[in-house]
Structures are given as C-alpha cells and as structure tokens.
Short mmCIF file of C-alpha atoms and ligand atoms in Angstrom, two decimals:
data_model
loop_
_atom_site.label_atom_id
_atom_site.label_comp_id
_atom_site.label_asym_id
_atom_site.label_seq_id
_atom_site.Cartn_x
_atom_site.Cartn_y
_atom_site.Cartn_z
CA MET I 1 18.22 17.69 14.08
CA ILE I 2 17.39 15.10 12.03
CA VAL I 3 14.82 15.49 9.39
CA VAL I 4 13.78 11.72 7.58
CA GLY I 5 12.38 12.54 3.87
CA GLY I 6 13.06 15.24 1.53
CA GLY I 7 9.49 15.79 0.52
CA PRO I 8 7.62 19.30 0.91
CA ALA I 9 7.35 18.15 4.83
CA GLY I 10 10.72 17.40 5.32
CA LEU I 11 12.38 20.42 3.36
CA THR I 12 9.92 22.92 5.11
CA ALA I 13 10.71 21.56 8.56
CA ALA I 14 14.71 21.47 7.29
CA LEU I 15 14.61 25.24 6.34
CA TYR I 16 12.62 26.27 9.15
CA THR I 17 15.34 24.59 11.73
CA ALA I 18 18.39 25.67 9.69
CA ARG I 19 17.19 29.02 9.56
CA SER I 20 16.72 29.06 13.48
CA GLY I 21 20.23 28.09 13.79
CA TRP I 22 19.70 24.16 14.13
CA LYS I 23 22.65 22.31 12.66
CA VAL I 24 20.08 19.95 10.34
CA ILE I 25 20.48 17.04 8.42
CA VAL I 26 18.03 15.73 5.89
CA LEU I 27 17.91 11.80 5.02
CA ASP I 28 16.45 11.19 1.74
CA PRO I 29 16.93 7.99 -0.71
CA MET I 30 16.74 10.23 -3.81
CA GLY I 31 18.21 12.96 -2.17
CA GLY I 32 15.33 14.90 -2.24
CA GLY I 33 11.89 16.11 -3.79
CA GLY I 34 9.62 13.22 -2.73
CA GLN I 35 6.71 12.27 -4.82
CA ALA I 36 5.70 15.59 -5.79
CA ALA I 37 8.85 15.94 -7.62
CA THR I 38 7.15 12.62 -9.94
CA THR I 39 4.32 14.97 -10.86
CA ASP I 40 4.10 16.59 -13.95
CA MET I 41 1.97 19.99 -12.68
CA ILE I 42 0.71 21.03 -9.77
CA HIS I 43 -2.17 23.28 -9.88
CA ASN I 44 -3.15 24.11 -6.36
CA TYR I 45 -0.18 25.20 -4.50
CA PRO I 46 -0.58 28.76 -3.80
CA GLY I 47 1.72 31.40 -5.41
CA PHE I 48 1.80 29.75 -8.91
CA PRO I 49 -1.50 30.78 -10.62
CA GLN I 50 -0.17 29.22 -13.97
CA GLY I 51 0.38 25.55 -12.09
CA ILE I 52 4.23 24.79 -11.58
CA LYS I 53 6.05 21.31 -12.56
CA GLY I 54 6.72 19.29 -9.79
CA PRO I 55 10.51 18.76 -10.20
CA GLU I 56 10.87 22.48 -10.62
CA LEU I 57 8.67 22.89 -7.17
CA MET I 58 10.70 20.72 -5.56
CA GLU I 59 14.30 21.87 -6.83
CA LEU I 60 13.37 25.52 -5.62
CA MET I 61 12.50 23.67 -2.03
CA THR I 62 15.61 21.94 -1.88
CA GLU I 63 17.67 25.34 -2.78
CA HIS I 64 15.65 27.17 -0.29
CA ALA I 65 16.60 24.53 2.83
CA ARG I 66 19.98 24.25 1.47
CA GLY I 67 20.33 28.13 1.49
CA PHE I 68 19.94 28.10 5.31
CA GLY I 69 22.22 25.56 5.92
CA ALA I 70 20.47 22.10 5.73
CA VAL I 71 22.53 19.02 4.35
CA ILE I 72 20.99 16.86 2.53
CA GLU I 73 22.26 13.38 2.45
CA MET I 74 21.41 10.67 -0.27
CA ASP I 75 20.07 7.48 2.31
CA GLU I 76 17.30 5.36 3.26
CA VAL I 77 16.67 5.38 6.77
CA LYS I 78 15.78 1.58 8.05
CA ARG I 79 15.13 1.95 11.69
CA VAL I 80 15.24 4.66 14.35
CA THR I 81 15.73 4.04 17.71
CA LEU I 82 15.85 5.83 21.12
CA GLY I 83 18.73 5.51 23.72
CA ASP I 84 18.92 6.00 27.17
CA ARG I 85 20.02 9.50 27.50
CA GLY I 86 17.29 10.64 24.95
CA VAL I 87 19.40 10.41 21.83
CA PHE I 88 17.81 9.06 18.58
CA SER I 89 19.60 6.77 16.68
CA VAL I 90 18.74 6.82 12.99
CA SER I 91 20.25 3.78 10.88
CA GLY I 92 20.46 4.25 7.35
CA GLN I 93 21.98 2.11 4.51
CA ALA I 94 25.07 3.89 4.53
CA SER I 95 25.58 5.42 8.15
CA THR I 96 23.89 5.76 11.31
CA TYR I 97 23.39 9.30 12.63
CA GLU I 98 22.29 10.61 16.18
CA SER I 99 20.44 13.46 17.07
CA SER I 100 18.10 14.79 20.20
CA ALA I 101 15.00 15.17 18.04
CA VAL I 102 13.75 13.80 14.76
CA ILE I 103 11.14 15.05 12.04
CA TYR I 104 9.91 12.03 10.47
CA CYS I 105 8.75 12.85 7.32
CA ALA I 106 9.12 9.63 4.66
CA GLY I 107 5.96 9.97 2.74
CA THR I 108 4.13 7.12 1.52
CA SER I 109 5.11 4.21 -0.89
CA PRO I 110 2.79 3.37 -4.15
CA ARG I 111 0.70 0.51 -3.57
CA ARG I 112 0.54 -2.50 -5.87
CA LEU I 113 -2.41 -4.13 -7.86
CA ASN I 114 -0.94 -7.57 -6.99
CA VAL I 115 -2.01 -8.96 -10.43
CA PRO I 116 0.12 -11.82 -12.38
CA GLY I 117 2.26 -10.02 -14.68
CA GLU I 118 2.79 -6.45 -12.52
CA ASP I 119 5.86 -7.37 -10.69
CA ARG I 120 7.57 -9.11 -13.28
CA LEU I 121 7.04 -6.13 -15.66
CA VAL I 122 7.85 -3.39 -13.07
CA GLY I 123 10.17 -0.83 -15.63
CA LYS I 124 9.30 -2.98 -18.74
CA GLY I 125 6.06 -1.04 -19.11
CA VAL I 126 4.73 -1.37 -15.62
CA SER I 127 5.21 2.05 -13.71
CA PHE I 128 4.02 4.16 -11.00
CA CYS I 129 5.56 7.43 -12.23
CA ALA I 130 4.08 8.61 -15.63
CA THR I 131 6.39 11.82 -15.37
CA CYS I 132 9.71 9.55 -15.37
CA ASP I 133 8.63 6.83 -17.75
CA GLY I 134 5.47 8.35 -19.91
CA PRO I 135 7.91 9.93 -22.59
CA LEU I 136 9.09 6.18 -23.26
CA PHE I 137 5.58 5.48 -25.02
CA SER I 138 5.17 8.83 -26.69
CA GLY I 139 2.56 7.84 -29.73
CA ARG I 140 1.66 4.34 -28.25
CA ARG I 141 -1.86 3.39 -26.04
CA VAL I 142 -1.14 3.23 -22.54
CA ALA I 143 -3.65 2.15 -19.24
CA VAL I 144 -3.72 4.09 -16.21
CA VAL I 145 -5.38 2.37 -13.33
CA GLY I 146 -7.06 4.15 -10.33
CA GLY I 147 -9.85 6.46 -9.40
CA GLY I 148 -7.96 9.38 -7.21
CA ASP I 149 -6.25 12.60 -8.32
CA SER I 150 -2.91 10.84 -8.86
CA ALA I 151 -4.03 8.69 -11.56
CA LEU I 152 -6.48 11.45 -12.98
CA THR I 153 -3.35 14.16 -13.06
CA GLU I 154 -0.92 11.85 -14.94
CA ALA I 155 -3.91 10.43 -17.26
CA GLN I 156 -3.98 13.97 -18.59
CA PHE I 157 -0.06 14.30 -18.59
CA LEU I 158 0.15 11.18 -20.60
CA ALA I 159 -2.85 12.22 -22.97
CA ARG I 160 -0.28 14.50 -24.11
CA LEU I 161 2.03 11.80 -25.33
CA ALA I 162 0.20 8.75 -25.56
CA SER I 163 -2.31 8.07 -28.56
CA GLN I 164 -4.68 6.81 -26.20
CA VAL I 165 -5.14 6.35 -22.86
CA ILE I 166 -7.30 3.98 -21.08
CA LEU I 167 -8.33 5.06 -17.55
CA ILE I 168 -9.51 2.07 -15.39
CA HIS I 169 -11.58 2.39 -12.18
CA ARG I 170 -13.07 -0.48 -10.28
CA ARG I 171 -16.16 2.02 -9.47
CA ASN I 172 -18.59 4.33 -11.08
CA GLU I 173 -17.60 7.49 -9.65
CA PHE I 174 -14.18 8.71 -9.05
CA ARG I 175 -12.23 9.70 -5.53
CA ALA I 176 -10.83 12.64 -7.02
CA GLY I 177 -11.61 16.14 -6.83
CA LEU I 178 -14.05 17.87 -9.22
CA TYR I 179 -11.78 19.88 -11.06
CA ASN I 180 -9.66 16.46 -12.15
CA GLN I 181 -12.86 14.91 -12.84
CA LYS I 182 -14.22 17.74 -15.26
CA MET I 183 -10.14 18.09 -17.10
CA VAL I 184 -10.43 14.07 -17.73
CA ARG I 185 -13.91 13.77 -19.33
CA GLU I 186 -13.24 16.92 -21.01
CA ASN I 187 -10.24 14.85 -22.86
CA GLY I 188 -11.04 13.61 -25.86
CA LYS I 189 -7.79 11.10 -25.76
CA ILE I 190 -8.52 9.60 -22.57
CA VAL I 191 -11.09 6.68 -22.74
CA LEU I 192 -12.85 5.55 -19.31
CA ARG I 193 -13.31 2.22 -18.41
CA MET I 194 -15.21 2.76 -14.97
CA ASN I 195 -16.46 -0.45 -12.81
CA SER I 196 -13.17 -2.00 -14.15
CA VAL I 197 -10.29 -3.80 -12.85
CA VAL I 198 -7.31 -5.22 -14.39
CA ASP I 199 -7.31 -9.35 -14.14
CA GLU I 200 -3.66 -9.68 -15.74
CA ILE I 201 -0.57 -7.88 -17.62
CA HIS I 202 0.48 -9.53 -20.42
CA GLY I 203 3.93 -9.32 -22.24
CA GLU I 204 6.88 -11.44 -22.48
CA ARG I 205 9.57 -8.59 -22.25
CA TYR I 206 7.41 -5.96 -22.29
CA VAL I 207 3.96 -4.71 -21.57
CA GLU I 208 1.78 -5.91 -24.49
CA GLY I 209 -1.63 -5.73 -23.20
CA ILE I 210 -3.89 -6.16 -20.07
CA THR I 211 -7.17 -8.19 -19.51
CA VAL I 212 -9.77 -5.72 -18.16
CA ARG I 213 -12.58 -7.44 -16.46
CA ASN I 214 -16.05 -5.06 -15.70
CA VAL I 215 -17.27 -5.94 -12.20
CA LYS I 216 -20.62 -5.36 -12.83
CA THR I 217 -21.06 -7.72 -15.94
CA GLY I 218 -18.70 -9.87 -15.27
CA GLU I 219 -17.32 -9.46 -19.23
CA VAL I 220 -13.57 -9.57 -19.78
CA GLU I 221 -11.74 -7.58 -22.35
CA LYS I 222 -7.98 -8.12 -23.42
CA GLU I 223 -6.61 -4.27 -24.52
CA PRO I 224 -3.81 -4.07 -26.23
CA VAL I 225 -1.36 -1.44 -24.55
CA SER I 226 2.35 -0.68 -24.39
CA ALA I 227 2.32 0.50 -20.69
CA VAL I 228 0.39 0.56 -17.48
CA PHE I 229 0.82 3.38 -14.72
CA VAL I 230 -0.81 2.04 -11.45
CA TYR I 231 -2.25 4.91 -9.21
CA ALA I 232 -4.00 2.80 -6.91
CA GLY I 233 -3.04 4.88 -3.78
CA SER I 234 -0.44 4.43 -1.36
CA SER I 235 1.02 2.99 2.02
CA PRO I 236 2.42 4.99 4.76
CA ASN I 237 6.51 4.29 5.19
CA SER I 238 6.07 4.35 9.01
CA ALA I 239 8.19 0.90 9.67
CA PRO I 240 11.05 2.30 10.65
CA VAL I 241 9.50 4.02 13.55
CA ALA I 242 6.99 1.57 14.55
CA ASP I 243 8.12 1.04 17.96
CA LEU I 244 7.87 4.85 18.67
CA VAL I 245 4.61 5.99 17.27
CA GLU I 246 1.04 5.03 17.59
CA THR I 247 -0.30 4.17 14.14
CA ASP I 248 -3.65 4.23 13.15
CA ASP I 249 -5.20 0.91 11.04
CA SER I 250 -3.30 1.56 8.23
CA GLY I 251 -0.03 2.20 9.50
CA TYR I 252 -0.73 6.09 9.55
CA ILE I 253 1.18 8.22 12.13
CA VAL I 254 -0.95 9.43 14.81
CA THR I 255 0.28 12.61 15.51
CA GLY I 256 -0.80 15.61 18.29
CA PRO I 257 -1.70 19.15 16.50
CA ASP I 258 2.01 20.37 17.12
CA MET I 259 2.91 17.11 14.75
CA SER I 260 4.36 15.39 18.21
CA THR I 261 4.00 11.62 18.53
CA LYS I 262 3.75 9.48 21.34
CA THR I 263 7.60 9.42 21.86
CA PRO I 264 9.08 13.36 23.27
CA GLY I 265 11.60 14.74 20.76
CA LEU I 266 10.42 12.83 17.63
CA TYR I 267 7.85 14.80 15.13
CA ALA I 268 6.00 13.47 12.02
CA ALA I 269 4.85 15.53 9.35
CA GLY I 270 3.29 15.02 5.80
CA ASP I 271 1.77 12.22 4.32
CA VAL I 272 2.83 9.58 6.62
CA ARG I 273 0.86 10.83 9.53
CA ARG I 274 -2.82 10.48 9.72
CA LYS I 275 -4.63 13.49 8.60
CA SER I 276 -7.72 14.07 5.91
CA LEU I 277 -5.81 15.74 3.23
CA ARG I 278 -2.71 14.88 1.43
CA GLN I 279 -1.12 17.99 -0.74
CA VAL I 280 1.88 19.76 -0.87
CA SER I 281 0.22 22.72 0.67
CA THR I 282 -0.89 20.88 3.60
CA ALA I 283 2.82 19.12 3.85
CA VAL I 284 4.35 22.53 3.92
CA GLY I 285 2.18 23.27 7.01
CA ASP I 286 2.99 20.04 9.00
CA GLY I 287 6.81 20.55 8.34
CA ALA I 288 6.88 24.25 9.83
CA THR I 289 4.56 23.17 12.79
CA ALA I 290 6.82 20.34 13.43
CA ALA I 291 9.89 22.43 13.12
CA PHE I 292 8.49 24.82 15.87
CA ALA I 293 7.58 22.64 17.86
CA ALA I 294 10.93 20.11 17.93
CA GLU I 295 13.08 23.44 18.07
CA THR I 296 10.60 24.28 21.43
CA TYR I 297 11.26 20.77 22.86
CA LEU I 298 15.29 21.23 22.22
CA MET I 299 14.95 24.38 23.90
CA GLY I 300 13.58 22.56 27.14
CA ARG I 301 10.26 24.02 26.52
CA THR I 302 6.77 23.61 26.15
CA ILE I 303 4.36 25.13 23.59
P1 LIG Y 401 -6.18 7.82 -3.67
O1 LIG Y 401 -6.90 9.37 -3.50
O2 LIG Y 401 -5.84 6.60 -2.50
O3 LIG Y 401 -6.91 7.21 -4.62
C1 LIG Y 401 -6.24 5.71 -4.90
C2 LIG Y 401 -7.50 5.26 -5.95
O4 LIG Y 401 -6.77 3.84 -6.38
C3 LIG Y 401 -8.78 5.17 -5.88
O5 LIG Y 401 -9.49 5.26 -6.63
C4 LIG Y 401 -9.01 3.95 -5.23
O6 LIG Y 401 -9.94 3.27 -5.65
C5 LIG Y 401 -7.86 2.86 -6.20
N1 LIG Y 401 -7.57 1.57 -5.76
C6 LIG Y 401 -6.99 1.28 -4.68
N2 LIG Y 401 -6.75 0.25 -4.70
C7 LIG Y 401 -6.89 -0.50 -5.79
C8 LIG Y 401 -6.88 -1.77 -6.37
N3 LIG Y 401 -6.06 -2.56 -5.77
N4 LIG Y 401 -7.05 -1.76 -7.75
C9 LIG Y 401 -7.42 -0.60 -8.46
N5 LIG Y 401 -7.91 0.30 -7.84
C10 LIG Y 401 -7.66 0.61 -6.90
O7 LIG Y 401 -4.44 8.20 -3.90
P2 LIG Y 401 -3.76 9.02 -5.01
O8 LIG Y 401 -4.63 9.49 -6.24
O9 LIG Y 401 -2.54 8.51 -5.04
O10 LIG Y 401 -3.91 10.20 -3.99
C11 LIG Y 401 -3.61 10.34 -2.79
C12 LIG Y 401 -3.84 11.67 -1.82
O11 LIG Y 401 -2.79 12.84 -2.97
C13 LIG Y 401 -5.09 12.46 -2.14
O12 LIG Y 401 -5.58 12.75 -0.92
C14 LIG Y 401 -4.97 13.20 -2.79
O13 LIG Y 401 -6.64 14.29 -3.40
C15 LIG Y 401 -4.00 13.91 -3.41
N6 LIG Y 401 -3.16 14.11 -4.54
C16 LIG Y 401 -3.80 15.53 -5.12
C17 LIG Y 401 -3.31 15.90 -6.27
C18 LIG Y 401 -4.20 17.15 -6.63
O14 LIG Y 401 -5.04 17.83 -5.96
N7 LIG Y 401 -4.13 17.59 -7.58
C19 LIG Y 401 -2.87 15.28 -7.02
C20 LIG Y 401 -2.12 13.95 -6.40
C21 LIG Y 401 -2.99 13.74 -5.62
P3 LIG Y 401 -11.70 3.55 -4.74
O15 LIG Y 401 -11.86 4.92 -5.30
O16 LIG Y 401 -12.25 2.85 -5.37
O17 LIG Y 401 -11.23 3.29 -3.31
#
C-alpha cells in the first residue's frame, strides 16, 4: 500500500492499513506532518480541550503510524501511473515505488498574491508559515493577508510575538469562523484593514513595507512592515494523479463516499479532495474511510 502525503489523512490511512497487517509506505516531501504541523495551536481537534500545538499533534500521529509498522520516506511524488497488470507506479524525486493500491493525500499548497516583490522576497520577510518564521520578527510590525481561518489563527499567534499585526482582507466580512473573528477583534495588537489589498511588497534585501489599497475608496497607503504572512487560500496538489481522477473546476479530486476515485485502487483523502470542510478532524475521518476501502479492494471484495 502506498500512501502519498503524511498529513492527518495520510497518517491515519497508514495507521489503519499498517495495523491491519499491510506493508505500508508513506511518501512525503517533509517526512510527514503536513500543513497541520505548521499551525501553532489547534483548538478544535477533539480530545484536547486546552488545544494542542500542531507540530506536537502531528508528531504523535507520525509515532502512532510508525508504531504499527508504517514506513515513512522523505520523497516528493511527481507522477502516479497505472500499468497493464493493475499495478500503480508512483514516481518520486528520489525513487519509483509500486503497489496495488494508492491512497492519495497530498493536500494543498499555499496560493500566492502574485504582486510585485512577493516572489523576490520569499524567505526574506514574505512567508506562508507563521509558526516557522514568526519568531524571526519578535517585537516588529508585520502584516497578515487573508480573511480565512488560517489568516485569523496565525494573526493571533503573531500578535504574541510582534509589536503589531496588520490584518489585511479584501472584503468587509471575514470568511473565517465566528470564534476566530471574535478572538481577532478582541486582540488589541491586531489592526484590521478590511476592503483592502496588497498591491506591492517593498524592500531591497528584506521586506521593508507594503502598499495597501482600499478597494472601496481607492485610497493607497504605504505601511512599514518587516514581514508579510500570506494566507490567501490554497490550491490542491492533484497534478500527479490528474490522468487518473476526475477533478472539479478548482482541481480538487472528486471521490465517492468511500474516498474512491474513478480509477479502481486509487483513493483520495483529506484536503486534496472535493469536500465542504477542511479540518484535521475531517482529514482523519477521510483517511480511515480510504484505508478501509483500499483494504477491501486489495482483498478482492466490495464494500
Ligand atoms: P480559505 O478559507 O480559502 O481563505 C482564504 C482567504 O484568502 C479568503 O478570505 C480569501 O478572500 C482570501 N484570498 C484569496 N485570494 C486572495 C488574494 N489574491 N488576495 C487577497 N486575499 C485573497 O483558506 P484558509 O484560511 O487557508 O483555510 C483553508 C481551510 O482550512 C478552510 O476550510 C478553513 O476553515 C480551514 N482551517 C481551519 C482552521 C480552524 O478551524 N482553526 C484553521 C486553519 C484553516 P475571500 O474571503 O474574499 O474569498
């Protein structure tokens, strides 16, 4: 069994299948953890009433899957193909792997703003991971772009470190859930800039500021900031299986209720599939469902 992606969906699928006695390999470019491991605190995963740090939860999930015998390899999957005998060939950067079933849980990648200065200053103040890079900007003024749960969660994390957080959202209403909205509005270190977009990111060697435009009034202002954390949503990492699955207009993989795709033996689980709620808890459910369906398929039975 090959599991592509070591986030909550992939590690759950690996745990279930390995526990049932299958030989399981998980391929992940970072060696496991997924985007949940780059989240500071997760407050809505059941069983942790005080919340749990994203890296800690993912370390526990990794340990759990390994404990049942799953092998986790650091490799980035570029293409999955299906051979004549119903054997999948999974091509990574380091090696090629073969299996009779694949559970594809490659998640999503952060979407960029596509504004001048962004690409040039990635890693020099432009970041897609507050947990990773936030501590570099302790005591400094930083910007967060986006109005979803990621932007609002990470703005709260950054507010603990930075002198001030400018939260820039293109509409007048947040997309994020009400809990995060309340927490952000009550946080004295977070300044809201609604109806606003970033037109340019400035800086020679490092980020020094941004141009912010109010889309209602047309007013343009330069804000001095040392970092810009971009949380403008994500795109699904479905390209490696594009020939084997059906996707929606945004590239998310269409699955049946058992996580099956249009190719027998290929299952998709977690954020990469078309679904209404992308959370750690729903990814875990997807992973378990896909594992059960893949095992059933390998045993030549139908559910
Ligand atoms: P998201 O919900 O898709 O939000 C993306 C945000 O970026 C939206 O507010 C969107 O604005 C904005 N945006 C998109 N393109 C933009 C652009 N070019 N320039 C400026 N802004 C742009 O993505 P997410 O926040 O990463 O969340 C992804 C999923 O994970 C969601 O289902 C979310 O609920 C979940 N999540 C949950 C939690 C939690 O529950 N604690 C934490 C993190 C993530 P519009 O609103 O105007 O479209």
